[in-house]
Short mmCIF file of C-alpha atoms in Angstrom, two decimals:
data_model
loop_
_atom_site.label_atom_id
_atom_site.label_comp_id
_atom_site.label_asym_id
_atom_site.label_seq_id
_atom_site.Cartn_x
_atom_site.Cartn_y
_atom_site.Cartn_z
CA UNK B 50 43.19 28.13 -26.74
CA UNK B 51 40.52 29.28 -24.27
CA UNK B 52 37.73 28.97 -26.83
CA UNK B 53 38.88 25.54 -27.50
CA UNK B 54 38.98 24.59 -23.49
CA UNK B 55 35.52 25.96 -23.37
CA UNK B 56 34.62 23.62 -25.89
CA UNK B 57 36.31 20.55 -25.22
CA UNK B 58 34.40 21.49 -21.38
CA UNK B 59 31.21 21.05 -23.21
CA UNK B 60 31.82 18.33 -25.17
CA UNK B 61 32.92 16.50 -21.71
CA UNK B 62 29.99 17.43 -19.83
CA UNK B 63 27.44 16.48 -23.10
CA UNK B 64 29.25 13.17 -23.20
CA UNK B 65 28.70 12.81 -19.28
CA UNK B 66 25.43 13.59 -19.35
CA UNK B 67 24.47 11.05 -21.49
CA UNK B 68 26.11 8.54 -20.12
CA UNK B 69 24.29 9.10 -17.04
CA UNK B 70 21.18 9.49 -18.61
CA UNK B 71 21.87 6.49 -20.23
CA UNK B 72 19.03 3.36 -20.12
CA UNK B 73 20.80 0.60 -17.90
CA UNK B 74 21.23 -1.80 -20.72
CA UNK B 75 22.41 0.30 -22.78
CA UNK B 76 19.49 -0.43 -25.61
CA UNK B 77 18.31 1.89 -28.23
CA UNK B 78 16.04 4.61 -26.77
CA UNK B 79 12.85 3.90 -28.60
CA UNK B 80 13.10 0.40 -27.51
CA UNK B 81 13.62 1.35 -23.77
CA UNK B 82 10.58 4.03 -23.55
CA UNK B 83 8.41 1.06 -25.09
CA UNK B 84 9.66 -1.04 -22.55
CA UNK B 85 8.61 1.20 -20.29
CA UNK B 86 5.15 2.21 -21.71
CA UNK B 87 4.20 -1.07 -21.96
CA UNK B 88 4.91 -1.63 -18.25
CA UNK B 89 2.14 0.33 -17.81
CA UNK B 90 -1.11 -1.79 -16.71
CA UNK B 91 -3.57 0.90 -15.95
CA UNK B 92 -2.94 4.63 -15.28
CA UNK B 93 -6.37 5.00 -13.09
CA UNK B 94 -6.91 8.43 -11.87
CA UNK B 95 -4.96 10.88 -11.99
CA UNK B 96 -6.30 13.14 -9.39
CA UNK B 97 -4.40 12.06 -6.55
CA UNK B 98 -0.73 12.23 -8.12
CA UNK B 99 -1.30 15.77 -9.45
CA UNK B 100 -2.54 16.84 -6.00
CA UNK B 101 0.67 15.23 -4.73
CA UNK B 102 2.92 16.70 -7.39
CA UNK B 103 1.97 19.93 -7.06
CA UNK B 104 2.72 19.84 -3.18
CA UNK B 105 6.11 18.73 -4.32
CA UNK B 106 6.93 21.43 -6.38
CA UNK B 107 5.09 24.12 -4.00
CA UNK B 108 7.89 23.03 -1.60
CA UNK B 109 5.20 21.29 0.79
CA UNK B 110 6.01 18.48 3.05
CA UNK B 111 5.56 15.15 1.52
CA UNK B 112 5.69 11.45 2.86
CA UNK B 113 6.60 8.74 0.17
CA UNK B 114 6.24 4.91 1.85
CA UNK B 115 6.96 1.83 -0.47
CA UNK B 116 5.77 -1.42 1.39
CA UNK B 117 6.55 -4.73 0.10
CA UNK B 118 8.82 -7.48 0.04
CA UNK B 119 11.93 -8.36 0.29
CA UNK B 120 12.57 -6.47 -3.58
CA UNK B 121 10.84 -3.48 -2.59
CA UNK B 122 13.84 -3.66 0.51
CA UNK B 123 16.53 -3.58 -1.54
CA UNK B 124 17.65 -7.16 -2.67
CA UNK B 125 19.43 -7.78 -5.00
CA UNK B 126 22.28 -5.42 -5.40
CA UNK B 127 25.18 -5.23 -3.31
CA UNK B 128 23.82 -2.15 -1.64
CA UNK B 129 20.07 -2.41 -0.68
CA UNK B 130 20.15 1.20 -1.01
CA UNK B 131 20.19 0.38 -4.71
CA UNK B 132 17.13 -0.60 -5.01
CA UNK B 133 14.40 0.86 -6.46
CA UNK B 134 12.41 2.41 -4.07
CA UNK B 135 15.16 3.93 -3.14
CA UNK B 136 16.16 5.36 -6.58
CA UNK B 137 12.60 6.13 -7.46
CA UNK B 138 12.81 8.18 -4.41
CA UNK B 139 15.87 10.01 -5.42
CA UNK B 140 14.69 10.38 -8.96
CA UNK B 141 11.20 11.48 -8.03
CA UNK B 142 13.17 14.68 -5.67
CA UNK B 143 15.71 15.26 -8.46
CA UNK B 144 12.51 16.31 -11.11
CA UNK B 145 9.58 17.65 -9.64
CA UNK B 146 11.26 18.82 -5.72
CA UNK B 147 12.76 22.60 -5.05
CA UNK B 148 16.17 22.91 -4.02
CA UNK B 149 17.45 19.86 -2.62
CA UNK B 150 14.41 18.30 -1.90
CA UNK B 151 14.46 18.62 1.78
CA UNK B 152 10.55 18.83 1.88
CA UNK B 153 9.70 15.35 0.35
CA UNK B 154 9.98 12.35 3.04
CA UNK B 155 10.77 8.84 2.51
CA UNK B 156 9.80 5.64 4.17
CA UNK B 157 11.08 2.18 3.33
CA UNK B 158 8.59 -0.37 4.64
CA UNK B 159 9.65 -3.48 2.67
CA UNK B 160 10.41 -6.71 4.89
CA UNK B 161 12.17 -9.49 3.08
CA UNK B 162 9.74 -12.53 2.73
CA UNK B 163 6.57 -10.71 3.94
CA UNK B 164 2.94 -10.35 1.95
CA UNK B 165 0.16 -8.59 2.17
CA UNK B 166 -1.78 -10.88 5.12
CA UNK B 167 1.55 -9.57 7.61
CA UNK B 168 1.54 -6.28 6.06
CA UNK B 169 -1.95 -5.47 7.15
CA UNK B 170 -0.70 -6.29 10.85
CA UNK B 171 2.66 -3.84 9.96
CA UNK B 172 0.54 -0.86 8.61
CA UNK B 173 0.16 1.01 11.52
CA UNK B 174 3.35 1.04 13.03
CA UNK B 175 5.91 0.42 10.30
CA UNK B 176 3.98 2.72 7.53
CA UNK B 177 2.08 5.58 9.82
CA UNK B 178 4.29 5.41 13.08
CA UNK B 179 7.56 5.25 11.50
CA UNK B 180 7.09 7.03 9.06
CA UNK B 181 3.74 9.29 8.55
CA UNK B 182 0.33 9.01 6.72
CA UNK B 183 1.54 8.87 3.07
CA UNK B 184 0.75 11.11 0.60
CA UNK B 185 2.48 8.04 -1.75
CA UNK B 186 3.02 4.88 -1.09
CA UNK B 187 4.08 2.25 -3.54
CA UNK B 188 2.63 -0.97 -2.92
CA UNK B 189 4.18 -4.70 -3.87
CA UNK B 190 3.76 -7.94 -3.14
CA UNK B 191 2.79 -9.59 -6.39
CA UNK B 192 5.55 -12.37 -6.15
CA UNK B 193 5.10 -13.04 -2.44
CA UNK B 194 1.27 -13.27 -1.99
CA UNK B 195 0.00 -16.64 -3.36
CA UNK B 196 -3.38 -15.84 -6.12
CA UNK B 197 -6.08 -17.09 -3.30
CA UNK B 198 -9.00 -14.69 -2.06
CA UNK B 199 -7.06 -14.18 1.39
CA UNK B 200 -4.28 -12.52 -0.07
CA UNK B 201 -6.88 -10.37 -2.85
CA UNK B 202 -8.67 -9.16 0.87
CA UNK B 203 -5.27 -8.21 2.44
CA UNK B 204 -4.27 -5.91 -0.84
CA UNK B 205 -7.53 -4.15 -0.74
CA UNK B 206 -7.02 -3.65 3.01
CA UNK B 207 -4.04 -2.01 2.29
CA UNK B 208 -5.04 -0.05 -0.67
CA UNK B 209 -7.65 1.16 2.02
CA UNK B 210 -6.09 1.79 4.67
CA UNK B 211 -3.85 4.75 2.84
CA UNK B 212 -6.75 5.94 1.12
CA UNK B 213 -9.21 6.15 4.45
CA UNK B 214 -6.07 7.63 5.99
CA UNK B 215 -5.65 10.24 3.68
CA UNK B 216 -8.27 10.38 0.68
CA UNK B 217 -5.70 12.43 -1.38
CA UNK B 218 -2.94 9.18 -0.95
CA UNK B 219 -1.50 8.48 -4.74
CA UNK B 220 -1.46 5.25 -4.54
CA UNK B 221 0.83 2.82 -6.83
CA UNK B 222 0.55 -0.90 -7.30
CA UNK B 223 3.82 -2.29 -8.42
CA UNK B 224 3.98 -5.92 -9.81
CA UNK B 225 7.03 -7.36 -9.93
CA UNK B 226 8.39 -10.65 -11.35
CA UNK B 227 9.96 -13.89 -10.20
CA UNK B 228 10.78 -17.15 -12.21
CA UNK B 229 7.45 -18.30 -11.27
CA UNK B 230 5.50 -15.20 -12.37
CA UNK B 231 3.31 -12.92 -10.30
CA UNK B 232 -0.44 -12.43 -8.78
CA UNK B 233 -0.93 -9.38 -10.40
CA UNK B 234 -3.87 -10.96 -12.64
CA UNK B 235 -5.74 -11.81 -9.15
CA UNK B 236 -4.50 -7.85 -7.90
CA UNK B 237 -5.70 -5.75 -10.99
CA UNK B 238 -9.19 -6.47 -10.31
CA UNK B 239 -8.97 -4.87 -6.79
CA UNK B 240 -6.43 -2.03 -8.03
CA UNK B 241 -8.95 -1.11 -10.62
CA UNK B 242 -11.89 -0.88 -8.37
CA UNK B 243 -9.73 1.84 -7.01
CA UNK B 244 -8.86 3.34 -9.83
CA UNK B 245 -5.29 2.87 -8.96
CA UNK B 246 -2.24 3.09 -11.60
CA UNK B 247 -0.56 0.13 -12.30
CA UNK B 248 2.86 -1.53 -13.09
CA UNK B 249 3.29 -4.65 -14.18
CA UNK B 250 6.95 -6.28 -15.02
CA UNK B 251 6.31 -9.43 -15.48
CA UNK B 252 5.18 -9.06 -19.32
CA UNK B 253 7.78 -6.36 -20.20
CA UNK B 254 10.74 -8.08 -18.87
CA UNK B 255 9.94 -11.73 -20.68
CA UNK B 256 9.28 -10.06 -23.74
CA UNK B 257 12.65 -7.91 -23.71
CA UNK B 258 14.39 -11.04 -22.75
CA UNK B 259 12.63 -12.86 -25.53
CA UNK B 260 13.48 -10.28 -27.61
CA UNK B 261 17.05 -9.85 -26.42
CA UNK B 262 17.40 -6.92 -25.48
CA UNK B 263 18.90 -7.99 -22.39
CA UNK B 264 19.02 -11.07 -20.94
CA UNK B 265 17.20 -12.78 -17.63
CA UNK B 266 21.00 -12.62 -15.63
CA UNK B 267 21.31 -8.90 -16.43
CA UNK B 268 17.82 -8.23 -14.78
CA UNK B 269 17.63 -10.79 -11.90
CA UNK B 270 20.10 -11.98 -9.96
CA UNK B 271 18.26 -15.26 -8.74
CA UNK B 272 14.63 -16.26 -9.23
CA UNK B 273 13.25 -12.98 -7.95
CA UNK B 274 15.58 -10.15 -6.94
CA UNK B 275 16.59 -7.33 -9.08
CA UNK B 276 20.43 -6.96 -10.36
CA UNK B 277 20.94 -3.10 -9.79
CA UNK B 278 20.20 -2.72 -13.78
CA UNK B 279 17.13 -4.47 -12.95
CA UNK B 280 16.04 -1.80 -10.06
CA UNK B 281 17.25 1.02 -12.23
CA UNK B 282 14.84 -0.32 -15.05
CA UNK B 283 11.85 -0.53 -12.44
CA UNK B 284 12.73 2.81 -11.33
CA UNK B 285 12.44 4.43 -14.61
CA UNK B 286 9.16 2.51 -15.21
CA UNK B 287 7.79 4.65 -11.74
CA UNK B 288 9.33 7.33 -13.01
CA UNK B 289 7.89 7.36 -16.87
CA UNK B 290 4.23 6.60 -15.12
CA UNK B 291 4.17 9.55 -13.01
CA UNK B 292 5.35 11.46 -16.09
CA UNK B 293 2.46 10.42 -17.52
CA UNK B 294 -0.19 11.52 -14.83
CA UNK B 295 1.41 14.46 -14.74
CA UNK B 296 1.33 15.26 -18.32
CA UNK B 297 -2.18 14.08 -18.88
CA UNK B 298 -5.07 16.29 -18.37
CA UNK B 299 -6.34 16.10 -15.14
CA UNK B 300 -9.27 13.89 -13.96
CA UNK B 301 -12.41 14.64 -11.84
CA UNK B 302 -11.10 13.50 -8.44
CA UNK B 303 -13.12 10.48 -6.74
CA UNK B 304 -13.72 9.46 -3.43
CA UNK B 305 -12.77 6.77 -1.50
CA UNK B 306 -15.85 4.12 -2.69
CA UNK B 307 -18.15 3.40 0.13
CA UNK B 308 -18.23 -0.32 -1.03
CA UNK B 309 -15.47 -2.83 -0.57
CA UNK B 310 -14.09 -4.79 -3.49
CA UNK B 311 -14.42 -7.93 -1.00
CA UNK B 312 -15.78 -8.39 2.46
CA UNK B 313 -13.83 -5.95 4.96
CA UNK B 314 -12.58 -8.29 6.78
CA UNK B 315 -8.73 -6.88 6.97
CA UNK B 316 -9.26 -3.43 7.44
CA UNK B 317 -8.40 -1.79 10.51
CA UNK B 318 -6.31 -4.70 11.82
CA UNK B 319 -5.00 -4.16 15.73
CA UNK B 320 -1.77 -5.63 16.42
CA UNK B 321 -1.27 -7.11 19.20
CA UNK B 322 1.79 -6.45 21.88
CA UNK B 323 2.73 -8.10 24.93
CA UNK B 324 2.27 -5.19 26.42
CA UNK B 325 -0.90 -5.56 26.13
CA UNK B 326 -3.13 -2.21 26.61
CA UNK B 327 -6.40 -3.46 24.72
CA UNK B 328 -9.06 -3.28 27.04
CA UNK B 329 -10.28 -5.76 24.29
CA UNK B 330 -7.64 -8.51 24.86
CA UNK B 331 -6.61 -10.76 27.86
CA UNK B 332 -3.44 -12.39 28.20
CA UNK B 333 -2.13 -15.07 30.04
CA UNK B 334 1.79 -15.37 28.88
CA UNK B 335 2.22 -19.18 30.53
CA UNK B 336 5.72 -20.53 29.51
CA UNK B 337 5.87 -17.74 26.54
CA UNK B 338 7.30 -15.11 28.67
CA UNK B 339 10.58 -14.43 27.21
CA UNK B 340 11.55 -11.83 24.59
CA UNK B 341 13.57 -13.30 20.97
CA UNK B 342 16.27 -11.06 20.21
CA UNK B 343 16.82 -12.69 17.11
CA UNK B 344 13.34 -12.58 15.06
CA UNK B 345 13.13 -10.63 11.72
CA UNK B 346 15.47 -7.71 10.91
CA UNK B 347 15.33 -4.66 8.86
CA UNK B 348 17.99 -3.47 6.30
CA UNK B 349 17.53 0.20 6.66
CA UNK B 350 18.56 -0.44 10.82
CA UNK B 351 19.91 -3.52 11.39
CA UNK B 352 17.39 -4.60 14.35
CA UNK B 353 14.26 -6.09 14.51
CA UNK B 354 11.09 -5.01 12.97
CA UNK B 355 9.20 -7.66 15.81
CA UNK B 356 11.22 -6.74 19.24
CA UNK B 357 8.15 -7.49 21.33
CA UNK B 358 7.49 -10.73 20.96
CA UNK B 359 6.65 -14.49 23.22
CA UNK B 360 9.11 -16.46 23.20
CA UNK B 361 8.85 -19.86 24.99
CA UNK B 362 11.47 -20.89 27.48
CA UNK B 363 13.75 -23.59 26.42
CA UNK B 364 14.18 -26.19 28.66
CA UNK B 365 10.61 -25.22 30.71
CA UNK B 366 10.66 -26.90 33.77
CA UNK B 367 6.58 -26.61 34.33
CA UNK B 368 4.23 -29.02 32.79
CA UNK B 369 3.62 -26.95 29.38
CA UNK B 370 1.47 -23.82 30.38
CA UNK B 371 0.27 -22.45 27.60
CA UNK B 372 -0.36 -19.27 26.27
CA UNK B 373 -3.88 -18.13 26.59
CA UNK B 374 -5.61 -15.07 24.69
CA UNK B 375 -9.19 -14.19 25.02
CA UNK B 376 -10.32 -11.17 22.35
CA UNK B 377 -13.73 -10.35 20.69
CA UNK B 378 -13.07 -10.55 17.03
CA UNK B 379 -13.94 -11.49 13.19
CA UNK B 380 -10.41 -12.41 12.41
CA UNK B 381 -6.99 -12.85 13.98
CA UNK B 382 -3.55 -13.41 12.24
CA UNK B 383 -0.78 -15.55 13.77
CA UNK B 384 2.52 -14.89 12.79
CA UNK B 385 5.31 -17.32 14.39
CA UNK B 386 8.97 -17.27 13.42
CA UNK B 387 10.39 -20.11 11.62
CA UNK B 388 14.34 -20.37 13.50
CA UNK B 389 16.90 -20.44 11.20
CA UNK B 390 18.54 -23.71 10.49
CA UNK B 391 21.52 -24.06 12.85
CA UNK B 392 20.92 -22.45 15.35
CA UNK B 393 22.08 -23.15 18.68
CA UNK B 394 18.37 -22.89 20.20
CA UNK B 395 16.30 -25.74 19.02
CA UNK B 396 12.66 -24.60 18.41
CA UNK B 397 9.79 -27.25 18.07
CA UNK B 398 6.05 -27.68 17.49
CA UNK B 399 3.31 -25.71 18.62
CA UNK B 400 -0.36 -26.93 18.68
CA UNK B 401 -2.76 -23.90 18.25
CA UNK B 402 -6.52 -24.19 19.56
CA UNK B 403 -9.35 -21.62 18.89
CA UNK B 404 -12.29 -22.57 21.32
CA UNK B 405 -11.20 -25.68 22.20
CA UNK B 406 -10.79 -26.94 19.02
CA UNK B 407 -7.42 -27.56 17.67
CA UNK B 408 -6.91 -25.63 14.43
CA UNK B 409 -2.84 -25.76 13.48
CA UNK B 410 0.23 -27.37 14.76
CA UNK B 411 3.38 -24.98 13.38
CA UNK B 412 7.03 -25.81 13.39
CA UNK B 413 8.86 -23.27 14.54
CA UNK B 414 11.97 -25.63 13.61
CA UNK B 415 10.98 -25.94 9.90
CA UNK B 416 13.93 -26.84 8.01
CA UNK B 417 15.45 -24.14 5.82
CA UNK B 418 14.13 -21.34 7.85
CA UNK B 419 16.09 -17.80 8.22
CA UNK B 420 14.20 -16.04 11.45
CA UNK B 421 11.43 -15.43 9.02
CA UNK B 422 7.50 -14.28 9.86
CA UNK B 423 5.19 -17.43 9.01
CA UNK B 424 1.33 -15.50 9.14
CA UNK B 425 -1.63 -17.21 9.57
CA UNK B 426 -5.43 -16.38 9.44
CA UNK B 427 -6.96 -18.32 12.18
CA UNK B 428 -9.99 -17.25 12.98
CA UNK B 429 -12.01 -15.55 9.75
CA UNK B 430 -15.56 -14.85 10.49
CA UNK B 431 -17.89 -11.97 9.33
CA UNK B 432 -19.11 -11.55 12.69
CA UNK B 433 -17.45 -10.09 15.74
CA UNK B 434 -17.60 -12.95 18.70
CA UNK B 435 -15.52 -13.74 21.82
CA UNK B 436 -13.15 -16.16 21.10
CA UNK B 437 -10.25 -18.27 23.49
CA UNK B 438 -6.54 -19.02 21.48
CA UNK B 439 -4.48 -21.31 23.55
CA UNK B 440 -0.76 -22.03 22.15
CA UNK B 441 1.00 -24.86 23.52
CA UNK B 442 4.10 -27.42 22.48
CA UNK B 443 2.85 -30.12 20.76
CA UNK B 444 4.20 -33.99 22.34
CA UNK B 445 7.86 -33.89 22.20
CA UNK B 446 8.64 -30.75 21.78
CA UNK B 447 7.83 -29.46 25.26
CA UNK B 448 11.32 -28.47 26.04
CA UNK B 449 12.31 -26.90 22.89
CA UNK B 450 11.78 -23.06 22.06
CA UNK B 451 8.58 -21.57 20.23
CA UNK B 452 8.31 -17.49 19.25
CA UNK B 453 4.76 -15.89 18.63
CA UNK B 454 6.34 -13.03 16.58
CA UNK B 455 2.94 -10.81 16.73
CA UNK B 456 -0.94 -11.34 15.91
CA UNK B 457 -3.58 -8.81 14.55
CA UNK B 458 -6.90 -8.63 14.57
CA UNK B 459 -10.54 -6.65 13.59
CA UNK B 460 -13.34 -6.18 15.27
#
């Protein structure tokens, strides 16, 4: 009877095991590791993900970041915890970390809605001071950057910025998909420069869908976010690259290239704070010298990921002061919030001027807005030069409210 208990036990735990190790769609095997081979764009150099895997396993500290959207946050499931930076990070401890895995680190710096032109203004302080210098950071924002130059200079910045950082950074560049496809044929060119691996999910998924091995409701659950099968299946993608590096014999590590892909004209952005300690920046608040409480949360806390901001009083009773910034620089990025429909406090129009000359009205009380960051590059020169901003409410909407969420610039 005992011999038959033992075996029954293992029998039990066999069938368990496989049904956790089980694909998410429950496909044949050979089909799924295709899938996930052919996710596989580019695996660049290896170099930098062995150095980082073998810290891992030594039982060395190690800082994981993903930045990105609002996929890369968690959308999509019913827990954002699902998603699959999140179970990438879990996965990633469970193979290659000692014990429990105390000694790798994780960082979630998605921001639902956000590219790369805002993310170059977040680096700093939501990847570095939040978190730490990464020793791996996943980067995506191929279905929220647009396929212009702007947003090709921004993902280099970033790609950059890690690498200057930390030369030894493993650096991934995820490419997800939405019903309108992906930029990752304007990204690959940069990524490559770098010698960066790639993953790409727009090809895989409309071929397995075309193929059915699962159809587009069992991987998204709207026109861009991830059911949890959907995560799980990016996840294992991650996962089966870094298998892959670490497998493969190991490259001659490179530097950092002294060139730029592109003019660098996004790297080292400064954000800017009302607080203002720049030496380089002057600023005269005007009627923008109230704080939003309600601008742009994150999932992992629940509060804001702006809360130092200018907000303009409602209901100003002086004759439209504006706000007035004077900075030495090659760019600056404005980032306003779009209110969200509904709300109580009407916002308006703002009129923005660079050197007297007016350059962009915004409405801060666009229609179908959710408290979201609206960037903007205006001023892009390749030059350093002293510059005046001036933000003010356009006619009629002098008594309504207006919130600079945050700016960034380079010298």
């Amino acid at each position: 009877m005992k011999i038959k208990n033992v075996i029954l036990g293992v029998i039990l735990f066999l069938m368990c095991s496989a049904n956790l190790s089980a694909n998410p769609f429950k496909i044949n095997d050979a089909n799924y590791q295709q899938m996930m081979d052919k996710s596989i764009v580019n695996t660049g150099n290896n170099a930098r993900m062995k150095k980082v895997l073998a810290k891992i396993r030594a039982g060395e500290k190690v800082y994981v970041t993903a930045l990105g959207g609002s996929v890369t946050e968690g959308a999509g499931p019913a827990k954002f915890t699902d998603g699959y930076a999140y179970q990438f990070f879990n996965a990633l401890k469970a193979k290659y970390a000692p014990g429990d895995g105390k000694n790798v680190y994780f960082n979630n710096a998605g921001l639902s809605g956000t590219g790369s032109l805002l993310a170059t203004v977040r680096y700093q302080h939501d990847v570095v001071e939040v978190g730490n210098t990464p020793d791996l950071i996943i980067i995506e924002f191929a279905v929220n950057d647009n396929g212009d130059t702007i947003c090709q200079r921004t993902f280099e910045a970033l790609i950059r910025e890690a690498l200057t950082a930390n030369p030894d950074c493993a650096v991934i560049a995820l490419y997800c998909i939405a019903s309108y496809g992906n930029t990752a044929e304007q990204k690959k060119p940069v990524a490559d420069f770098y010698s960066v691996p790639q993953i790409n999910m727009l090809p895989v998924v409309k071929e397995a869908i075309s193929n059915k091995f699962f159809t587009n409701e069992q991987y998204l659950t709207d026109y861009a976010h991830p059911t949890f099968e959907g995560h799980k299946f990016m996840c294992d993608c991650l996962m089966n690259l870094v298998d892959k590096l670490d497998k493969a014999k190991a490259d001659a590590a490179i530097p950092v290239p002294e060139k730029f892909f592109k003019e660098p004209a996004f790297f080292g952005i400064k954000r800017i704070y009302p607080d203002n300690k720049d030496s380089n920046v002057k600023i005269e608040a005007g009627d923008f010298t109230e704080t939003d409480r309600k601008c742009q949360t994150l999932k992992k806390t629940n509060t804001s990921d702006f809360p130092q901001n200018w907000k303009k009083k409602l209901n100003a009773k002086s004759e439209n002061v504006p706000f007035k910034m004077e900075l030495t620089c090659k760019n600056l990025i404005f980032v306003y919030k779009g209110q969200a429909s509904g709300d109580a406090e009407k916002f308006g129009k703002a009129e923005v001027y660079v050197d007297g000359r007016k350059v962009a009205t915004y409405d801060g009380g666009k229609e179908g807005s959710w408290n979201n960051c609206e960037p903007h590059l205006i001023i892009d020169e390749r030059t350093a030069a002293k510059h005046t901003v001036l933000v003010k409410m356009a006619p009629g909407s002098e008594k309504l409210g207006f919130t600079i969420v945050t700016m960034g610039y380079t010298l």
